CSV table of C-alpha atoms in Angstrom, one decimal:
chain,number,residue,atom,x,y,z
A,835,ARG,CA,4.0,-16.9,19.2
A,836,ILE,CA,1.3,-14.6,20.6
A,837,LEU,CA,-0.4,-14.6,24.0
A,838,ARG,CA,-4.2,-14.3,24.0
A,839,SER,CA,-6.8,-14.5,26.9
A,840,MET,CA,-9.4,-17.2,27.0
A,841,ALA,CA,-11.9,-14.6,27.4
A,842,SER,CA,-10.7,-12.9,23.9
A,843,TRP,CA,-11.9,-16.1,22.1
A,844,ILE,CA,-14.8,-17.0,24.2
A,845,ALA,CA,-16.4,-13.5,23.6
A,846,SER,CA,-16.5,-14.5,19.7
A,847,PHE,CA,-17.4,-18.0,20.3
A,848,ARG,CA,-20.6,-16.8,21.7
A,849,VAL,CA,-21.2,-14.5,18.4
A,850,ASN,CA,-20.6,-17.4,16.2
A,851,ALA,CA,-22.7,-19.7,18.0
A,852,ARG,CA,-25.6,-17.3,17.3
A,853,LEU,CA,-24.7,-16.5,13.7
A,854,PHE,CA,-24.0,-20.0,12.7
A,855,GLY,CA,-25.7,-22.5,15.0
A,856,ILE,CA,-22.4,-23.9,16.5
A,857,GLU,CA,-23.7,-25.7,19.4
A,858,ARG,CA,-24.6,-29.3,20.9
A,859,GLY,CA,-25.7,-31.5,18.2
A,860,ARG,CA,-24.1,-29.8,15.3
A,861,HIS,CA,-21.0,-31.0,13.4
A,862,VAL,CA,-17.7,-28.8,12.9
A,863,ALA,CA,-14.8,-29.8,10.6
A,864,VAL,CA,-11.5,-28.3,10.3
A,865,LEU,CA,-9.0,-28.9,7.6
A,866,GLY,CA,-5.6,-27.9,8.8
A,867,GLY,CA,-3.7,-28.9,11.9
A,868,LEU,CA,-4.0,-27.3,15.0
A,869,GLU,CA,-0.6,-25.6,14.6
A,870,GLN,CA,-2.7,-23.3,12.4
A,871,SER,CA,-4.6,-20.5,14.0
A,872,LEU,CA,-7.4,-20.7,11.9
A,873,SER,CA,-8.2,-24.6,12.7
A,874,LEU,CA,-7.2,-23.9,16.3
A,875,TYR,CA,-9.8,-21.5,16.4
A,876,GLY,CA,-12.4,-23.5,14.8
A,877,ALA,CA,-11.8,-26.6,16.8
A,878,LEU,CA,-11.8,-24.9,20.2
A,879,GLU,CA,-14.8,-23.1,19.5
A,880,ALA,CA,-16.6,-26.1,18.6
A,881,LEU,CA,-15.5,-28.0,21.6
A,882,HIS,CA,-16.4,-25.1,24.0
A,883,MET,CA,-19.8,-24.8,22.6
A,884,GLY,CA,-20.4,-28.7,22.8
A,885,ALA,CA,-20.4,-29.5,19.1
A,886,ASP,CA,-19.0,-32.6,17.7
A,887,LEU,CA,-15.5,-32.1,15.8
A,888,SER,CA,-13.7,-33.4,13.0
A,889,VAL,CA,-10.0,-32.5,12.6
A,890,LEU,CA,-9.1,-33.7,9.2
A,891,ALA,CA,-5.6,-32.7,8.7
A,892,GLY,CA,-3.2,-35.1,7.1
A,893,LEU,CA,-5.7,-37.0,5.2
A,894,GLY,CA,-5.8,-37.9,1.5
A,895,GLY,CA,-8.4,-35.9,-0.6
A,896,PRO,CA,-10.8,-39.0,-0.5
A,897,ALA,CA,-10.6,-39.3,3.2
A,898,GLN,CA,-11.3,-35.7,3.7
A,899,ARG,CA,-14.2,-35.7,1.4
A,900,ARG,CA,-15.6,-38.8,3.3
A,901,GLY,CA,-15.2,-36.9,6.6
A,902,LEU,CA,-17.1,-33.9,5.5
A,903,ASP,CA,-20.2,-36.0,5.4
A,904,GLY,CA,-22.8,-34.6,7.6
A,905,VAL,CA,-20.6,-31.7,8.5
A,906,ASP,CA,-22.6,-28.6,9.3
A,907,VAL,CA,-19.6,-25.9,9.5
A,908,LEU,CA,-16.3,-26.3,8.0
A,909,TRP,CA,-13.4,-24.0,8.6
A,910,ALA,CA,-10.9,-23.7,5.9
A,911,SER,CA,-8.5,-21.2,4.1
A,912,PRO,CA,-8.6,-20.8,0.2
A,913,ALA,CA,-5.5,-22.8,-0.3
A,914,GLN,CA,-7.1,-25.6,1.6
A,915,LEU,CA,-10.3,-25.2,-0.4
A,916,ARG,CA,-8.6,-25.4,-3.7
A,917,LEU,CA,-6.7,-28.7,-2.6
A,918,LEU,CA,-9.9,-30.1,-1.6
A,919,LEU,CA,-11.8,-29.2,-4.7
A,920,ALA,CA,-8.7,-30.1,-7.2
A,921,ARG,CA,-9.1,-33.6,-5.8
A,922,ALA,CA,-13.0,-34.1,-6.2
A,923,ASP,CA,-15.4,-35.0,-9.0
A,924,ALA,CA,-18.6,-34.2,-7.1
A,925,PRO,CA,-19.7,-30.8,-5.4
A,926,LEU,CA,-18.8,-30.4,-1.7
A,927,ARG,CA,-21.6,-31.1,0.6
A,928,VAL,CA,-21.5,-29.3,4.0
A,929,GLY,CA,-23.9,-26.9,5.5
A,930,ARG,CA,-21.6,-23.7,5.5
A,931,VAL,CA,-17.9,-22.8,4.8
A,932,ILE,CA,-16.2,-20.1,7.0
A,933,VAL,CA,-13.3,-19.0,5.1
A,934,GLY,CA,-10.4,-17.0,6.5
A,935,GLY,CA,-6.7,-16.4,5.6
A,936,SER,CA,-7.0,-14.7,2.4
A,937,LYS,CA,-9.9,-13.6,0.0
A,938,LEU,CA,-12.0,-16.1,-2.0
A,939,ASP,CA,-11.5,-15.4,-5.6
A,940,GLY,CA,-14.4,-15.8,-8.1
A,941,GLY,CA,-13.5,-19.0,-9.5
A,942,LEU,CA,-12.9,-20.9,-6.3
A,943,ARG,CA,-16.3,-19.4,-5.0
A,944,ALA,CA,-18.1,-20.9,-8.1
A,945,GLY,CA,-16.5,-24.2,-7.5
A,946,LEU,CA,-18.1,-24.4,-4.2
A,947,GLY,CA,-21.4,-24.5,-5.7
A,948,ASP,CA,-24.5,-23.9,-3.7
A,949,VAL,CA,-22.6,-24.2,-0.2
A,950,ALA,CA,-23.4,-21.4,2.2
A,951,VAL,CA,-20.1,-19.2,2.4
A,952,THR,CA,-19.1,-16.8,5.0
A,953,GLU,CA,-15.7,-15.1,4.6
A,954,PHE,CA,-13.9,-13.0,7.2
A,955,TYR,CA,-10.8,-10.8,7.4
A,956,GLY,CA,-8.7,-11.0,10.5
A,957,ALA,CA,-5.5,-12.3,12.0
A,958,ALA,CA,-4.2,-14.3,14.9
A,959,GLU,CA,-3.4,-11.2,16.8
A,960,ALA,CA,-7.2,-9.7,16.2
A,961,SER,CA,-9.3,-12.6,15.6
A,962,PHE,CA,-12.2,-11.4,13.6
A,963,VAL,CA,-12.1,-8.0,12.1
A,964,THR,CA,-14.7,-8.0,9.3
A,965,MET,CA,-17.2,-10.2,7.8
A,966,ALA,CA,-18.5,-10.6,4.3
A,967,GLY,CA,-21.9,-12.7,3.3
A,968,PRO,CA,-23.9,-12.9,-0.1
A,969,GLN,CA,-24.8,-9.1,-0.2
A,970,THR,CA,-21.3,-7.8,0.3
A,971,PRO,CA,-19.9,-5.9,-2.4
A,972,HIS,CA,-17.4,-7.9,-4.6
A,973,ASP,CA,-14.4,-6.3,-3.9
A,974,SER,CA,-15.1,-5.5,-0.3
A,975,VAL,CA,-13.9,-7.9,2.8
A,976,GLY,CA,-17.2,-7.0,4.7
A,977,ALA,CA,-18.4,-4.9,7.3
A,978,PRO,CA,-17.1,-4.6,10.8
A,979,TYR,CA,-17.6,-8.0,12.9
A,980,GLU,CA,-20.0,-7.4,16.1
A,981,GLY,CA,-17.8,-5.4,18.5
A,982,VAL,CA,-15.3,-4.5,16.4
A,983,GLU,CA,-14.6,-0.7,15.4
A,984,VAL,CA,-12.5,-0.1,12.3
A,985,ALA,CA,-10.9,3.2,11.4
A,986,VAL,CA,-8.6,3.9,8.3
A,987,ARG,CA,-5.7,6.6,9.1
A,988,ALA,CA,-3.6,7.7,6.3
A,989,GLY,CA,-4.4,4.5,4.4
A,990,GLU,CA,-3.7,2.1,7.3
A,991,VAL,CA,-6.3,-0.1,8.5
A,992,TRP,CA,-6.7,0.3,12.5
A,993,LEU,CA,-9.1,-1.6,14.7
A,994,ARG,CA,-10.3,-2.0,18.3
A,995,SER,CA,-12.3,-5.0,19.7
A,996,PRO,CA,-12.7,-7.2,22.8
A,997,TYR,CA,-11.3,-10.0,20.8
A,998,MET,CA,-7.4,-8.6,20.3
A,999,PHE,CA,-4.3,-10.5,21.6
A,1000,THR,CA,-2.5,-9.4,24.6
A,1001,ARG,CA,0.9,-9.5,23.5
A,1002,TYR,CA,3.6,-11.3,21.6
A,1003,ALA,CA,5.1,-14.1,23.5
A,1004,GLY,CA,8.2,-15.1,21.6
A,1005,ALA,CA,11.5,-13.3,20.4
A,1006,ASP,CA,10.0,-12.3,17.1
A,1007,HIS,CA,8.0,-9.2,18.0
A,1008,GLY,CA,5.6,-9.6,15.0
A,1009,SER,CA,4.3,-6.5,12.7
A,1010,ALA,CA,1.1,-5.5,14.7
A,1011,ARG,CA,1.4,-2.0,16.2
A,1012,ARG,CA,-0.7,-0.4,19.1
A,1013,SER,CA,-1.9,3.2,19.8
A,1014,ASP,CA,-4.2,4.3,22.4
A,1015,GLY,CA,-6.1,0.9,22.5
A,1016,TRP,CA,-6.1,0.7,18.6
A,1017,LEU,CA,-4.3,-2.1,16.9
A,1018,CYS,CA,-2.9,-2.1,13.4
A,1019,LEU,CA,-1.8,-5.3,11.3
A,1020,GLY,CA,-0.1,-3.7,8.6
A,1021,ASP,CA,-2.9,-3.6,5.9
A,1022,MET,CA,-4.0,-0.8,3.7
A,1023,GLY,CA,-7.5,0.0,2.6
A,1024,ARG,CA,-10.5,2.2,2.6
A,1025,MET,CA,-13.9,2.5,4.2
A,1026,MET,CA,-16.9,3.1,2.1
A,1027,GLY,CA,-20.4,2.6,2.7
A,1028,GLY,CA,-19.6,0.7,6.0
A,1029,GLN,CA,-17.5,-1.6,4.0
A,1030,LEU,CA,-13.8,-2.3,4.2
A,1031,TYR,CA,-11.8,-2.5,1.0
A,1032,LEU,CA,-8.2,-3.8,1.3
A,1033,GLN,CA,-5.5,-2.8,-1.0
A,1034,GLY,CA,-2.8,-5.2,0.2
A,1035,ARG,CA,-0.2,-5.2,3.0
A,1036,ALA,CA,2.2,-2.1,3.5
A,1037,GLY,CA,5.0,-4.5,3.5
A,1038,ARG,CA,4.4,-5.8,0.2
A,1039,MET,CA,3.7,-2.6,-1.5
A,1040,VAL,CA,6.4,-2.1,-4.3
A,1041,THR,CA,7.1,1.2,-6.2
A,1042,VAL,CA,7.1,0.6,-10.0
A,1043,ALA,CA,8.1,3.7,-12.1
A,1044,ASP,CA,7.3,5.9,-9.2
A,1045,HIS,CA,3.7,4.3,-8.8
A,1046,ASN,CA,2.8,2.4,-5.7
A,1047,VAL,CA,1.4,-1.1,-6.7
A,1048,PHE,CA,0.1,-3.6,-4.2
A,1049,PRO,CA,0.6,-7.1,-5.6
A,1050,GLU,CA,-2.5,-8.6,-3.9
A,1051,GLU,CA,-4.8,-6.8,-6.2
A,1052,ILE,CA,-2.9,-8.2,-9.4
A,1053,GLU,CA,-3.2,-11.7,-7.6
A,1054,ALA,CA,-6.5,-11.5,-7.1
A,1055,ARG,CA,-7.4,-10.7,-10.7
A,1056,LEU,CA,-5.1,-13.4,-11.8
A,1057,LEU,CA,-6.8,-16.0,-9.6
A,1058,ALA,CA,-10.3,-15.1,-11.3
A,1059,MET,CA,-9.0,-15.9,-14.7
A,1060,ALA,CA,-9.5,-19.4,-16.5
A,1061,GLY,CA,-6.4,-21.6,-16.6
A,1062,VAL,CA,-4.8,-20.0,-13.2
A,1063,ARG,CA,-4.9,-22.1,-9.8
A,1064,GLN,CA,-2.5,-20.4,-7.9
A,1065,ALA,CA,-0.7,-17.1,-8.6
A,1066,ALA,CA,1.9,-14.9,-6.9
A,1067,VAL,CA,3.0,-11.4,-8.2
A,1068,LEU,CA,6.5,-10.6,-6.9
A,1069,PRO,CA,9.0,-7.7,-7.8
A,1070,ARG,CA,12.2,-8.1,-9.7
A,1071,ARG,CA,15.0,-5.4,-10.0
A,1072,ASP,CA,14.9,-3.3,-13.0
A,1073,ALA,CA,17.5,-0.6,-14.1
A,1074,LEU,CA,14.9,1.4,-15.7
A,1075,ARG,CA,12.1,1.5,-13.6
A,1076,GLY,CA,13.5,0.4,-10.1
A,1077,VAL,CA,11.6,-2.8,-10.4
A,1078,HIS,CA,9.1,-4.7,-12.5
A,1079,LEU,CA,6.6,-7.2,-11.8
A,1080,VAL,CA,6.8,-11.0,-12.3
A,1081,ALA,CA,3.8,-13.4,-12.0
A,1082,ILE,CA,4.3,-17.0,-10.8
A,1083,VAL,CA,1.6,-19.0,-11.9
A,1084,GLN,CA,0.1,-22.7,-11.4
A,1085,GLY,CA,-2.2,-23.6,-14.1
A,1086,ASP,CA,-2.4,-23.9,-17.8
A,1087,ALA,CA,0.5,-22.3,-19.6
A,1088,ALA,CA,-1.1,-22.2,-22.9
A,1089,GLN,CA,-3.3,-19.3,-21.5
A,1090,GLU,CA,-0.3,-17.0,-21.0
A,1091,ALA,CA,-1.0,-14.6,-23.8
A,1092,ALA,CA,-4.8,-14.3,-23.0
A,1093,ILE,CA,-3.9,-13.8,-19.2
A,1094,LEU,CA,-1.4,-10.8,-19.8
A,1095,ALA,CA,-3.7,-9.3,-22.4
A,1096,ALA,CA,-6.6,-9.4,-20.0
A,1097,LEU,CA,-4.6,-7.9,-17.1
A,1098,ARG,CA,-3.4,-5.1,-19.4
A,1099,ALA,CA,-6.9,-4.5,-20.5
A,1100,GLN,CA,-8.1,-4.3,-16.7
A,1101,MET,CA,-5.4,-2.7,-14.9
A,1102,GLY,CA,-2.9,-1.0,-17.4
A,1103,ALA,CA,0.7,-1.9,-18.6
A,1104,LEU,CA,2.1,-0.6,-15.5
A,1105,LYS,CA,0.5,-3.3,-13.0
A,1106,THR,CA,0.8,-6.0,-15.6
A,1107,PRO,CA,3.6,-8.4,-14.8
A,1108,LYS,CA,6.4,-8.2,-17.7
A,1109,SER,CA,6.8,-12.0,-17.4
A,1110,VAL,CA,5.4,-15.2,-16.0
A,1111,ILE,CA,7.1,-18.2,-14.6
A,1112,TRP,CA,5.0,-21.5,-14.7
A,1113,ARG,CA,5.2,-24.0,-11.8
A,1114,SER,CA,3.5,-27.3,-11.8
A,1115,ASP,CA,3.7,-27.4,-8.0
A,1116,TRP,CA,3.3,-24.8,-5.3
A,1117,PRO,CA,5.2,-24.0,-2.0
A,1118,HIS,CA,2.8,-23.7,1.1
A,1119,LEU,CA,3.8,-22.5,4.6
A,1120,PRO,CA,2.7,-24.9,7.5
A,1121,SER,CA,-0.3,-22.4,7.6
A,1122,GLY,CA,-1.3,-23.3,4.0
A,1123,LYS,CA,-0.4,-19.8,2.8
A,1124,THR,CA,1.8,-19.1,-0.2
A,1125,ASP,CA,5.4,-19.2,0.8
A,1126,LEU,CA,6.1,-15.8,-0.7
A,1127,ARG,CA,9.9,-15.9,0.5
A,1128,ALA,CA,10.6,-19.2,-1.6
A,1129,LEU,CA,9.1,-17.7,-4.7
A,1130,GLN,CA,10.9,-14.2,-4.2
A,1131,ALA,CA,14.1,-16.5,-4.0
A,1132,GLU,CA,13.0,-18.0,-7.4
A,1133,VAL,CA,12.3,-14.8,-9.1
A,1134,ASP,CA,15.6,-13.2,-7.9
A,1135,ALA,CA,17.5,-16.4,-9.3
A,1136,TRP,CA,15.9,-16.4,-12.6
A,1137,PRO,CA,17.8,-15.7,-15.5
């Protein structure tokens, strides 16, 4: 749990009202429940600005699609959008989708068709850090959000803004760190040309044959490939290399050879998983993100 001031959210409400026209007479929808920070934020922003609100959590695919009729702004994570599009046989018809939680892969972006899409990088502890639009370089998560300063120190991404949380409020003290008014969420990256490029989270970085590897980079490549609906890359102990990588994938298993060949061509043998585990379902956390702990246990127990 985290403690936030009302002012820290209201400040960004006003920015988004100007950017996206969230105001009285507009219709906003969220796909997740209000226990998810992304959905909670989108819902409270809509109500504060006087917009109409639809909370579509817990509905079946057809009911969710009907609930999107006439929606001007939809808040969603990539995982929620994948489920929504997988159940539909017609293009999504909303004015704009604001995407947070993880980066939108190319295949999923193509599935959204002509819908206006805005992506942001942020966290419950920091709200918005960067925002990306149509002109943002493909591998970037965007330029700093209005009022946000971003600095990269020894590869770590630090930020300072009026939108940051006050403190952790539960027994779990979380992973974010503070120093002289700056906040670090644990992500690694670089700034180039005013844009932020993320490598991955420091906590997920693994060392393969003495080289540091970020699984998120490989996952992004996998999700952009034909035949892949969900993907996670995880380490497995290896007496020779220390660890090697295993990919867990939901999709078309017949494409395995082509997928691994493409990864080797794009990223080299070191970053290419040595094996693939195919799943027919996918474990999610209540937030909609992949349950990496459950998948890691599966990799560890794999014969």
